[in-house]
Amino acid sequence: MRKITTFLAGTAAMLALTAGAAQAKRGSDGNLNVLYWQAVSILNPFLSSGTKDVEASSAVIEPLAKYDEAGNMVPALVTEIPTVDNGGVSADLKSITWKILPDLVWSDGTPFTAHDVVFTAEYCMAPDGGCQQLPKFTDVEKVEAIDDKTVKVTFSVAKPFPYGPFVGKESPIIQKAQFENCVGAKAPECTEQNFKPIGTGAFRVLDFKANDVITLEANPNFREADKPAFATVTMKGGGDPASAARAVLETGEFDYAWNLQVEPEILAQMEAAGKGVIVTSFGTSVERLELNMTDPSPSKGAERSTIKGGAHPFLSDPAVRKALSISIDREIIVEAGYGAAGRATCNILPAPENYASTAVNWCLEYDPEAAMKLLDDAGWVPGSDGIRAKDGVRLSILYQTSTNSVRQATQALVKDMWAQIGVESELRNIDAAVFFGGDPASPDTFQKFYADIEMYTNNFPGTDPEAYMAGWLCSNTPSPENGWLGTNMPRFCNDEYAALADKMSETADLAERGAIAKQMNDILSNEGALIPLVHRGEVAAHAVSIEGMRMNSWDSQLWNVADWTRKK
């Protein structure tokens, strides 16, 4: 536990949030134009795992503590980070006690109390609530308000890293008074609350048009009197990464653009216009293929892409999964779509160093001949049309992803590589706002997964992967029963993996935790439920006039938007 404290920053780190930003009076810098080309669908991260929704909501609702750009934990709504040394974490590692800032209020001026924190836990842990961030609350036995400014989280087992609940962009505090009638199955029905949450962040919501535009204004009750410098924020959605980059780097219409998955040579040409700056950082983002381990056939009806519907007709074969992986030339994908902002990988958990496996490198060797032999030996033989089949089942893949030029280029490359080993692919791309939107009524979300293979990037906030890796437990599988809001997209179920997840939740030593996480990574990669492709650097752009923006791969890129100013 003492080693963990080296990653934590105390009050001094909280003060460092203001470093480098010019001081300005609240609202003195006018409007900030932000472009999320994946349009925001909802401002409640408990009901969406889409990064764009989680990021956008972070300007409005906040956790007790955040991660800074170096991966250090810093206080947000509390006086300090609890540790064993300062008495905030119990010696048996079974509880953590947070001290809330005095005089902290919500944007509507009402007091922020420990009861709001307790309610947030109850909201996410409610049966039938479909909470996307439930892994954050793994092993939580109870959350209690000791007094109005003190909240205690008790775990059923020793938690060497007790910073899952209420830390990072995916676990903010929501107001009890606003959400108390939105618990459990009622949660998705509370449109007003989910679109306009009352928060403690630098801004509050004026208007929300789902999948289009959000208008924010400076929170008049924000805890730092001179912040934020911007009076309003316009968050526009839609378009694509290239047009978003152009809007900042070439035309100057926007001040900030997120997630610029654009060919590197194109970004360099745009930046040369001199109106904006490209910023990049590496964290835990991995572009991956997720393989549906269940049957997505429409004939399955309500059990389509569910465990109840049965195993996938050909992706359930380990030989097929491995052949698909080693027939992909990852270096070509990196060169074509990512440049210096990408690295070929076999790991779903590429960082931090303590957790990054070096044991799974077999996928880096592009070997179509070995792939074809694997398929031959498993009985998948080419038919008259060149497509392999076995027992009447053809290796014909519906391969989906979000609409994005780099992703469509990757799809085309992979389709050609798979064709060389006798595998047919139908390519499908879906508007990102729909694909990542989490609408349980839509057939096109990445959670529904009505396809054989899908491709996207995901990551986790902070530096400890326990909750992230728990996302692939069988119990976290999206299904009609949980409103299709689980995190285990491949529908992966593995007893050895589950046992390791349990072991990690009980292990205190950092080196041992690292070893367990590496084993879990290796199971996911070797089993082929996921096919990692590229360890992605996160790329964004901001106008040359914007100061104070500190690129962050460990939390929201808007984590310190309160400190952003416009150069005079």
Coordinates of C-alpha atoms in Angstrom, one line a residue:
M1 CA 0.0 0.0 0.0
R2 CA 2.9 2.4 0.8
K3 CA 4.1 1.9 -2.8
I4 CA 0.8 3.0 -4.1
T5 CA 1.2 6.4 -2.4
T6 CA 4.0 7.2 -4.9
F7 CA 1.3 7.6 -7.5
L8 CA -0.8 9.9 -5.4
A9 CA -0.5 13.6 -5.1
G10 CA -1.7 15.6 -2.1
T11 CA -2.8 19.1 -1.7
A12 CA 0.2 20.4 -3.6
A13 CA -0.9 18.5 -6.7
M14 CA -4.3 20.0 -6.4
L15 CA -2.8 23.4 -6.5
A16 CA -0.7 22.4 -9.5
L17 CA -4.0 22.1 -11.5
T18 CA -3.7 25.9 -12.1
A19 CA -0.1 25.8 -13.2
G20 CA 0.7 27.3 -16.6
A21 CA -2.7 28.9 -17.1
A22 CA -3.1 32.6 -17.3
Q23 CA -5.3 34.0 -14.5
A24 CA -8.6 35.4 -15.7
K25 CA -11.9 36.5 -14.2
R26 CA -14.8 34.1 -14.5
G27 CA -16.4 34.4 -17.9
S28 CA -13.9 36.9 -19.2
D29 CA -12.8 34.9 -22.2
G30 CA -16.2 34.5 -23.9
N31 CA -17.2 31.3 -25.7
L32 CA -15.2 28.1 -26.1
N33 CA -16.0 26.1 -29.2
V34 CA -15.5 22.4 -28.7
L35 CA -15.9 19.8 -31.4
Y36 CA -16.8 16.2 -30.6
W37 CA -17.2 14.6 -34.0
Q38 CA -18.7 11.6 -32.3
A39 CA -21.8 13.6 -31.2
V40 CA -22.7 13.3 -27.5
S41 CA -25.8 11.2 -26.8
I42 CA -26.2 11.6 -23.0
L43 CA -24.5 13.3 -20.1
N44 CA -24.8 10.5 -17.6
P45 CA -21.7 8.2 -17.8
F46 CA -23.4 5.6 -15.7
L47 CA -25.7 4.9 -18.7
S48 CA -23.1 5.0 -21.4
S49 CA -19.6 3.5 -22.0
G50 CA -19.1 5.8 -25.0
T51 CA -15.9 7.8 -24.4
K52 CA -17.5 10.9 -26.0
D53 CA -20.4 10.8 -23.5
V54 CA -18.1 10.2 -20.5
E55 CA -15.7 13.0 -21.6
A56 CA -18.4 15.6 -22.3
S57 CA -20.1 14.9 -19.0
S58 CA -16.8 15.6 -17.1
A59 CA -17.2 19.3 -17.7
V60 CA -20.4 19.2 -15.6
I61 CA -20.3 16.4 -13.1
E62 CA -17.1 15.3 -11.2
P63 CA -15.7 12.5 -9.1
L64 CA -14.2 12.9 -5.7
A65 CA -10.7 12.6 -7.2
K66 CA -9.2 12.8 -10.7
Y67 CA -6.1 11.7 -12.5
D68 CA -3.7 14.4 -13.8
E69 CA -1.8 14.2 -17.1
A70 CA 1.0 12.2 -15.4
G71 CA -1.4 9.6 -13.9
N72 CA -1.2 11.0 -10.4
M73 CA -4.4 11.0 -8.4
V74 CA -5.4 14.5 -7.3
P75 CA -8.2 15.7 -5.1
A76 CA -11.3 17.3 -6.8
L77 CA -14.1 17.5 -4.3
V78 CA -12.2 16.3 -1.3
T79 CA -9.5 17.7 1.0
E80 CA -6.9 15.0 0.3
I81 CA -6.4 11.5 -1.2
P82 CA -7.0 8.9 1.6
T83 CA -4.0 6.6 2.2
V84 CA -3.0 4.2 5.0
D85 CA -0.4 6.7 6.1
N86 CA -2.9 9.6 6.6
G87 CA -5.5 7.3 8.1
G88 CA -7.9 7.6 5.3
V89 CA -7.5 3.9 4.3
S90 CA -7.9 1.3 7.1
A91 CA -4.9 -0.9 8.0
D92 CA -6.8 -4.0 6.9
L93 CA -7.5 -2.3 3.5
K94 CA -11.2 -2.9 3.8
S95 CA -12.4 0.7 4.0
I96 CA -11.6 4.1 2.7
T97 CA -12.9 7.4 4.1
W98 CA -13.2 10.6 2.1
K99 CA -13.4 14.1 3.6
I100 CA -15.5 16.4 1.4
L101 CA -14.4 20.0 0.9
P102 CA -16.2 22.5 3.3
D103 CA -18.8 24.7 1.7
L104 CA -18.9 22.7 -1.5
V105 CA -22.2 23.3 -3.4
W106 CA -23.9 22.0 -6.5
S107 CA -24.4 24.3 -9.5
D108 CA -27.9 25.1 -8.2
G109 CA -26.5 26.4 -5.0
T110 CA -27.6 23.6 -2.7
P111 CA -25.1 21.9 -0.4
F112 CA -23.0 18.9 -1.7
T113 CA -23.0 16.3 1.0
A114 CA -21.9 12.8 1.8
H115 CA -25.5 11.7 1.2
D116 CA -25.1 12.5 -2.5
V117 CA -22.1 10.2 -2.6
V118 CA -23.9 7.4 -0.9
F119 CA -26.8 7.8 -3.3
T120 CA -24.5 7.6 -6.3
A121 CA -23.3 4.2 -5.2
E122 CA -26.9 3.1 -4.6
Y123 CA -27.8 4.3 -8.1
C124 CA -25.1 2.4 -9.9
M125 CA -25.4 -0.7 -7.8
A126 CA -29.2 -0.9 -8.1
P127 CA -30.5 -4.2 -9.6
D128 CA -31.8 -3.7 -13.2
G129 CA -30.1 -0.3 -13.4
G130 CA -27.8 -1.3 -16.3
C131 CA -25.0 0.8 -14.8
Q132 CA -22.1 0.8 -17.2
Q133 CA -19.6 1.6 -14.4
L134 CA -20.6 -1.2 -12.1
P135 CA -17.1 -2.8 -12.2
K136 CA -15.9 0.4 -10.3
F137 CA -18.0 -0.9 -7.4
T138 CA -16.6 -4.4 -7.3
D139 CA -16.6 -5.8 -3.7
V140 CA -18.3 -2.7 -2.2
E141 CA -20.2 -3.9 0.8
K142 CA -21.6 -0.5 1.9
V143 CA -21.2 3.2 1.5
E144 CA -22.2 5.3 4.4
A145 CA -22.3 9.0 5.4
I146 CA -20.5 9.3 8.7
D147 CA -21.6 13.0 8.7
D148 CA -22.5 15.5 6.0
K149 CA -18.9 15.9 4.9
T150 CA -17.5 12.4 5.5
V151 CA -18.2 9.3 3.5
K152 CA -16.9 5.8 4.1
V153 CA -16.7 3.0 1.6
T154 CA -16.5 -0.5 3.1
F155 CA -15.4 -3.5 1.0
S156 CA -16.1 -7.2 1.6
V157 CA -12.5 -8.0 1.0
A158 CA -9.2 -6.2 1.4
K159 CA -8.7 -3.7 -1.4
P160 CA -5.1 -2.8 -2.0
F161 CA -6.3 -0.2 -4.6
P162 CA -9.5 1.1 -3.0
Y163 CA -9.9 3.9 -5.5
G164 CA -12.5 2.4 -7.8
P165 CA -15.6 4.1 -6.6
F166 CA -15.8 7.9 -7.1
V167 CA -12.4 8.3 -8.8
G168 CA -11.9 9.2 -12.5
K169 CA -14.2 10.4 -15.2
E170 CA -16.3 7.3 -15.2
S171 CA -17.4 7.5 -11.6
P172 CA -18.7 11.0 -10.9
I173 CA -21.1 12.1 -8.2
I174 CA -24.7 12.8 -9.1
Q175 CA -27.1 14.8 -7.1
K176 CA -29.5 12.8 -4.9
A177 CA -32.3 15.4 -5.1
Q178 CA -32.2 15.3 -8.9
F179 CA -31.9 11.5 -9.5
E180 CA -33.7 9.9 -6.5
N181 CA -36.6 8.9 -8.6
C182 CA -34.4 7.5 -11.4
V183 CA -33.0 4.3 -9.7
G184 CA -32.9 0.9 -11.2
A185 CA -35.1 0.2 -14.3
K186 CA -36.3 3.8 -14.2
A187 CA -32.8 5.2 -14.9
P188 CA -32.9 5.3 -18.7
E189 CA -36.4 6.9 -18.6
C190 CA -35.1 10.1 -16.8
T191 CA -34.4 12.1 -19.9
E192 CA -34.2 15.5 -18.2
Q193 CA -31.8 14.3 -15.6
N194 CA -29.6 12.3 -18.0
F195 CA -29.4 15.3 -20.5
K196 CA -29.0 18.1 -17.9
P197 CA -27.4 16.7 -14.7
I198 CA -26.7 19.2 -11.9
G199 CA -23.0 19.1 -11.1
T200 CA -20.1 20.6 -9.4
G201 CA -18.0 21.1 -12.5
A202 CA -16.8 24.3 -14.0
F203 CA -19.9 24.4 -16.3
R204 CA -23.6 23.7 -16.1
V205 CA -26.0 22.7 -18.9
L206 CA -28.1 25.3 -20.6
D207 CA -29.3 23.2 -23.5
F208 CA -28.8 19.7 -24.7
K209 CA -29.7 18.4 -28.2
A210 CA -28.8 14.7 -28.3
N211 CA -26.4 13.8 -31.0
D212 CA -26.1 17.4 -32.1
V213 CA -25.1 20.3 -29.8
I214 CA -24.7 21.1 -26.1
T215 CA -24.6 24.6 -24.7
L216 CA -22.9 25.1 -21.3
E217 CA -22.4 28.2 -19.2
A218 CA -20.0 28.9 -16.4
N219 CA -21.1 27.4 -13.1
P220 CA -21.9 30.5 -10.9
N221 CA -21.2 28.4 -7.8
F222 CA -18.0 26.8 -8.9
R223 CA -15.6 26.4 -6.0
E224 CA -12.8 28.5 -7.5
A225 CA -14.0 32.1 -7.7
D226 CA -12.1 33.2 -10.8
K227 CA -12.8 30.1 -12.8
P228 CA -13.7 29.1 -15.4
A229 CA -12.3 31.8 -17.7
F230 CA -14.9 31.0 -20.4
A231 CA -18.4 32.2 -20.0
T232 CA -19.9 29.6 -22.2
V233 CA -19.0 26.4 -24.1
T234 CA -20.6 25.1 -27.3
M235 CA -20.0 21.4 -27.8
K236 CA -20.8 20.5 -31.4
G237 CA -21.2 17.0 -32.6
G238 CA -21.1 15.4 -36.0
G239 CA -18.8 15.2 -38.9
D240 CA -15.7 13.0 -38.9
P241 CA -12.1 13.2 -37.5
A242 CA -10.7 14.9 -40.7
S243 CA -13.3 17.7 -40.7
A244 CA -12.9 18.1 -37.0
A245 CA -9.1 18.5 -37.4
R246 CA -9.6 20.9 -40.2
A247 CA -12.0 23.1 -38.2
V248 CA -9.3 23.7 -35.6
L249 CA -6.0 23.5 -37.5
E250 CA -7.0 25.1 -40.9
T251 CA -10.1 27.2 -40.6
G252 CA -9.9 28.1 -36.9
E253 CA -13.7 27.7 -36.4
F254 CA -13.2 25.6 -33.3
D255 CA -10.9 25.9 -30.3
Y256 CA -10.6 22.2 -29.5
A257 CA -11.2 18.9 -31.4
W258 CA -11.1 15.5 -29.8
N259 CA -10.0 12.0 -31.0
L260 CA -8.4 12.9 -34.3
Q261 CA -8.0 9.5 -35.8
V262 CA -6.7 10.9 -39.1
E263 CA -3.9 9.8 -41.3
P264 CA -0.6 11.3 -40.0
E265 CA 0.4 13.0 -43.2
I266 CA -2.9 14.8 -43.5
L267 CA -2.7 16.1 -39.9
A268 CA 0.8 17.4 -40.5
Q269 CA -0.4 19.3 -43.6
M270 CA -3.3 20.8 -41.6
E271 CA -1.1 21.9 -38.7
A272 CA 1.2 23.8 -41.1
A273 CA -1.6 26.3 -41.5
G274 CA -0.5 27.7 -38.1
K275 CA -4.0 28.1 -36.5
G276 CA -3.8 25.1 -34.2
V277 CA -1.6 22.7 -32.4
I278 CA -1.7 18.9 -32.4
V279 CA -1.3 17.3 -29.0
T280 CA -0.6 13.5 -28.4
S281 CA -0.2 11.3 -25.4
F282 CA 0.0 7.5 -24.9
G283 CA -2.1 5.8 -22.2
T284 CA -4.0 2.6 -22.4
S285 CA -6.0 3.0 -25.7
V286 CA -5.9 0.0 -28.0
E287 CA -7.6 -0.4 -31.3
R288 CA -8.9 -3.9 -31.3
L289 CA -11.1 -6.4 -33.0
E290 CA -13.7 -7.9 -30.7
L291 CA -14.9 -11.4 -31.8
N292 CA -18.5 -12.3 -31.0
M293 CA -18.4 -15.6 -29.1
T294 CA -22.2 -15.9 -29.5
D295 CA -24.4 -16.4 -32.5
P296 CA -25.5 -13.1 -34.1
S297 CA -27.8 -14.8 -36.6
P298 CA -31.1 -13.0 -37.0
S299 CA -32.8 -16.4 -36.8
K300 CA -32.0 -16.4 -33.1
G301 CA -34.6 -13.7 -32.5
A302 CA -34.6 -12.2 -29.0
E303 CA -31.6 -14.5 -28.2
R304 CA -29.4 -13.1 -31.0
S305 CA -25.9 -12.3 -29.8
T306 CA -26.7 -13.6 -26.3
I307 CA -25.2 -16.4 -24.3
K308 CA -28.6 -18.0 -24.3
G309 CA -28.6 -18.1 -28.1
G310 CA -25.6 -20.4 -28.2
A311 CA -22.0 -20.3 -29.5
H312 CA -20.9 -18.6 -32.7
P313 CA -20.9 -21.0 -35.6
F314 CA -17.2 -20.5 -36.5
L315 CA -15.6 -18.0 -34.2
S316 CA -16.0 -20.5 -31.4
D317 CA -13.2 -22.5 -33.1
P318 CA -9.8 -21.4 -31.6
A319 CA -8.0 -22.3 -34.9
V320 CA -10.2 -19.7 -36.7
R321 CA -9.6 -17.0 -34.2
K322 CA -5.8 -17.5 -34.2
A323 CA -5.7 -17.7 -38.0
L324 CA -7.6 -14.4 -38.3
S325 CA -5.0 -12.8 -36.0
I326 CA -1.8 -13.9 -37.6
S327 CA -3.0 -13.1 -41.1
I328 CA -3.1 -9.4 -40.2
D329 CA -0.1 -7.3 -40.9
R330 CA -0.3 -4.8 -38.0
E331 CA 2.8 -2.8 -39.1
I332 CA 1.0 -1.9 -42.4
I333 CA -2.0 -0.8 -40.4
V334 CA 0.1 1.4 -38.2
E335 CA 2.0 2.9 -41.1
A336 CA -1.1 3.7 -43.1
G337 CA -3.3 5.0 -40.3
Y338 CA -1.4 6.1 -37.2
G339 CA 2.3 6.9 -37.9
A340 CA 4.1 8.0 -34.7
A341 CA 0.8 7.9 -32.8
G342 CA 0.5 4.1 -33.1
R343 CA 2.4 0.9 -32.2
A344 CA 1.6 -2.6 -33.2
T345 CA 0.5 -4.7 -30.2
C346 CA -0.8 -8.1 -29.1
N347 CA -1.8 -6.7 -25.7
I348 CA -5.2 -5.3 -24.7
L349 CA -3.4 -3.9 -21.6
P350 CA -0.4 -2.1 -23.0
A351 CA 0.3 0.2 -20.0
P352 CA 1.4 1.2 -17.4
E353 CA 4.7 -0.7 -17.4
N354 CA 3.9 -2.7 -14.2
Y355 CA 0.9 -4.3 -16.0
A356 CA 2.1 -4.6 -19.6
S357 CA 2.8 -8.2 -20.7
T358 CA 5.8 -9.1 -22.8
A359 CA 4.8 -12.7 -23.1
V360 CA 2.3 -12.4 -26.0
N361 CA 4.2 -11.4 -29.2
W362 CA 3.2 -14.2 -31.5
C363 CA 0.6 -12.0 -33.3
L364 CA 3.2 -9.5 -34.4
E365 CA 4.6 -12.0 -37.0
Y366 CA 2.4 -11.7 -40.1
D367 CA 2.2 -15.3 -41.3
P368 CA -0.7 -16.0 -43.8
E369 CA 0.9 -19.4 -44.6
A370 CA 0.7 -20.5 -41.0
A371 CA -2.9 -19.2 -40.9
M372 CA -3.9 -21.3 -43.8
K373 CA -2.3 -24.4 -42.3
L374 CA -4.2 -23.8 -39.1
L375 CA -7.5 -23.7 -41.0
D376 CA -6.6 -26.7 -43.1
D377 CA -5.8 -28.8 -40.1
A378 CA -9.0 -27.7 -38.4
G379 CA -11.0 -28.9 -41.4
W380 CA -11.9 -25.5 -42.9
V381 CA -11.2 -26.1 -46.6
P382 CA -11.7 -23.8 -49.6
G383 CA -14.9 -24.2 -51.6
S384 CA -15.4 -23.6 -55.4
D385 CA -15.5 -19.9 -54.7
G386 CA -12.3 -19.9 -52.7
I387 CA -14.1 -19.3 -49.4
R388 CA -13.4 -21.8 -46.7
A389 CA -16.2 -23.9 -45.2
K390 CA -16.7 -26.8 -42.8
D391 CA -19.9 -28.8 -42.3
G392 CA -21.8 -26.3 -44.4
V393 CA -20.6 -23.3 -42.5
R394 CA -18.7 -20.7 -44.6
L395 CA -16.1 -18.4 -43.1
S396 CA -18.0 -15.3 -44.0
I397 CA -17.7 -12.4 -41.6
L398 CA -19.8 -9.3 -41.0
Y399 CA -17.2 -6.9 -39.8
Q400 CA -18.5 -3.6 -38.3
T401 CA -17.0 -0.4 -36.9
S402 CA -17.8 3.3 -36.6
T403 CA -17.6 5.6 -39.6
N404 CA -14.1 7.0 -39.8
S405 CA -11.6 7.2 -42.6
V406 CA -8.8 5.5 -40.7
R407 CA -11.1 2.7 -39.6
Q408 CA -12.6 2.2 -43.1
A409 CA -9.0 2.0 -44.4
T410 CA -8.1 -0.5 -41.8
Q411 CA -11.3 -2.5 -42.6
A412 CA -10.2 -2.6 -46.3
L413 CA -6.7 -3.8 -45.5
V414 CA -7.9 -6.5 -43.1
K415 CA -10.6 -7.7 -45.6
D416 CA -7.8 -8.1 -48.2
M417 CA -5.5 -9.9 -45.8
W418 CA -8.3 -12.3 -44.8
A419 CA -9.3 -12.9 -48.4
Q420 CA -5.8 -14.2 -49.0
I421 CA -6.4 -17.1 -46.5
G422 CA -9.9 -17.9 -47.8
V423 CA -12.1 -15.8 -45.4
E424 CA -14.8 -13.6 -46.8
S425 CA -15.7 -10.2 -45.2
E426 CA -18.6 -7.9 -45.5
L427 CA -17.7 -4.4 -44.3
R428 CA -20.2 -2.3 -42.4
N429 CA -19.6 1.2 -40.9
I430 CA -22.1 2.9 -38.5
D431 CA -22.3 6.5 -37.5
A432 CA -20.2 6.9 -34.4
A433 CA -23.0 8.6 -32.4
V434 CA -25.2 5.6 -33.0
F435 CA -22.5 2.9 -32.7
F436 CA -21.3 4.2 -29.3
G437 CA -24.6 5.7 -28.3
G438 CA -25.9 3.0 -26.0
D439 CA -29.6 3.3 -27.1
P440 CA -31.1 -0.1 -26.1
A441 CA -33.7 0.3 -28.9
S442 CA -31.1 0.6 -31.6
P443 CA -29.8 -2.6 -33.4
D444 CA -26.6 -0.8 -34.4
T445 CA -24.8 -0.3 -31.1
F446 CA -21.5 -1.9 -30.3
Q447 CA -23.2 -3.4 -27.2
K448 CA -25.9 -5.2 -29.2
F449 CA -23.1 -6.5 -31.5
Y450 CA -25.3 -7.8 -34.3
A451 CA -22.2 -8.8 -36.3
D452 CA -19.4 -11.3 -36.2
I453 CA -16.5 -8.9 -35.5
E454 CA -16.4 -5.3 -34.5
M455 CA -13.5 -2.8 -34.2
Y456 CA -13.0 0.2 -31.9
T457 CA -10.7 1.7 -29.2
N458 CA -11.2 1.6 -25.5
N459 CA -9.2 2.4 -22.4
F460 CA -9.5 3.0 -18.7
P461 CA -8.9 6.1 -16.5
G462 CA -6.1 6.1 -13.9
T463 CA -3.3 3.7 -13.6
D464 CA -4.9 0.6 -12.0
P465 CA -6.6 -1.9 -14.4
E466 CA -8.6 -4.0 -11.9
A467 CA -12.0 -2.6 -12.9
Y468 CA -11.1 -2.5 -16.6
M469 CA -10.0 -6.1 -16.7
A470 CA -13.1 -7.1 -14.7
G471 CA -15.1 -5.7 -17.6
W472 CA -14.6 -9.0 -19.5
L473 CA -16.1 -11.2 -16.8
C474 CA -19.1 -13.2 -18.0
S475 CA -21.3 -11.4 -15.6
N476 CA -20.7 -8.1 -17.5
T477 CA -22.0 -9.4 -20.8
P478 CA -24.5 -7.1 -22.5
S479 CA -28.0 -8.7 -22.7
P480 CA -31.7 -7.8 -22.9
E481 CA -31.8 -8.3 -19.1
N482 CA -29.4 -5.5 -18.3
G483 CA -30.5 -3.2 -21.1
W484 CA -27.5 -4.1 -23.3
L485 CA -25.3 -2.0 -21.1
G486 CA -22.6 -4.5 -20.1
T487 CA -18.9 -4.1 -21.0
N488 CA -18.0 -7.6 -22.1
M489 CA -18.7 -7.1 -25.8
P490 CA -17.2 -10.5 -27.0
R491 CA -19.5 -12.4 -24.5
F492 CA -16.3 -14.0 -23.2
C493 CA -16.7 -16.5 -20.4
N494 CA -13.6 -18.2 -18.9
D495 CA -13.3 -19.7 -15.4
E496 CA -9.6 -19.2 -15.2
Y497 CA -10.0 -15.6 -16.0
A498 CA -12.7 -15.1 -13.4
A499 CA -10.5 -16.7 -10.8
L500 CA -7.7 -14.3 -11.6
A501 CA -10.0 -11.3 -11.4
D502 CA -11.0 -12.5 -7.9
K503 CA -7.4 -13.0 -7.0
M504 CA -6.5 -9.5 -8.1
S505 CA -9.2 -8.0 -6.0
E506 CA -7.6 -9.6 -3.0
T507 CA -3.9 -8.9 -3.8
A508 CA -2.1 -5.9 -2.2
D509 CA 1.5 -6.2 -3.5
L510 CA 1.9 -4.1 -6.7
A511 CA 4.3 -6.6 -8.3
E512 CA 1.9 -9.4 -7.7
R513 CA -1.0 -7.3 -9.1
G514 CA 1.1 -6.7 -12.2
A515 CA 1.7 -10.4 -12.7
I516 CA -2.0 -11.2 -12.3
A517 CA -3.0 -8.5 -14.8
K518 CA -0.5 -9.8 -17.3
Q519 CA -2.0 -13.3 -17.0
M520 CA -5.4 -11.9 -17.6
N521 CA -4.2 -10.0 -20.6
D522 CA -2.5 -13.1 -22.0
I523 CA -5.7 -15.1 -21.6
L524 CA -7.7 -12.6 -23.6
S525 CA -5.1 -12.4 -26.3
N526 CA -4.2 -16.1 -26.5
E527 CA -7.9 -17.1 -26.5
G528 CA -8.6 -14.7 -29.3
A529 CA -11.7 -13.2 -27.8
L530 CA -10.1 -9.9 -28.7
I531 CA -7.5 -9.3 -31.4
P532 CA -5.4 -6.2 -30.4
L533 CA -4.1 -4.3 -33.4
V534 CA -2.7 -0.9 -32.4
H535 CA -1.6 0.7 -29.1
R536 CA -2.9 4.2 -30.0
G537 CA -1.7 7.5 -28.8
E538 CA -4.6 9.9 -28.1
V539 CA -4.6 12.8 -30.5
A540 CA -6.4 16.1 -30.2
A541 CA -5.9 19.6 -31.4
H542 CA -6.4 23.0 -29.9
A543 CA -6.3 26.6 -31.2
V544 CA -3.0 28.4 -30.8
S545 CA -4.9 30.9 -28.6
I546 CA -5.9 28.3 -26.0
E547 CA -3.7 28.1 -22.9
G548 CA -3.8 25.7 -20.0
M549 CA -4.9 22.6 -21.9
R550 CA -2.9 19.6 -20.5
M551 CA -3.4 16.5 -22.6
N552 CA -4.4 13.6 -20.4
S553 CA -4.6 9.9 -21.3
W554 CA -5.5 8.8 -17.8
D555 CA -8.7 10.8 -17.3
S556 CA -10.9 13.0 -19.4
Q557 CA -9.2 15.4 -21.9
L558 CA -11.5 18.0 -20.3
W559 CA -10.2 17.1 -16.8
N560 CA -8.9 20.7 -16.3
V561 CA -11.2 22.7 -18.5
A562 CA -11.6 25.1 -15.6
D563 CA -8.0 26.1 -16.2
W564 CA -8.3 26.8 -19.9
T565 CA -7.9 30.4 -21.0
R566 CA -7.6 32.3 -24.2
K567 CA -4.4 34.1 -24.9
K568 CA -4.9 37.9 -24.9

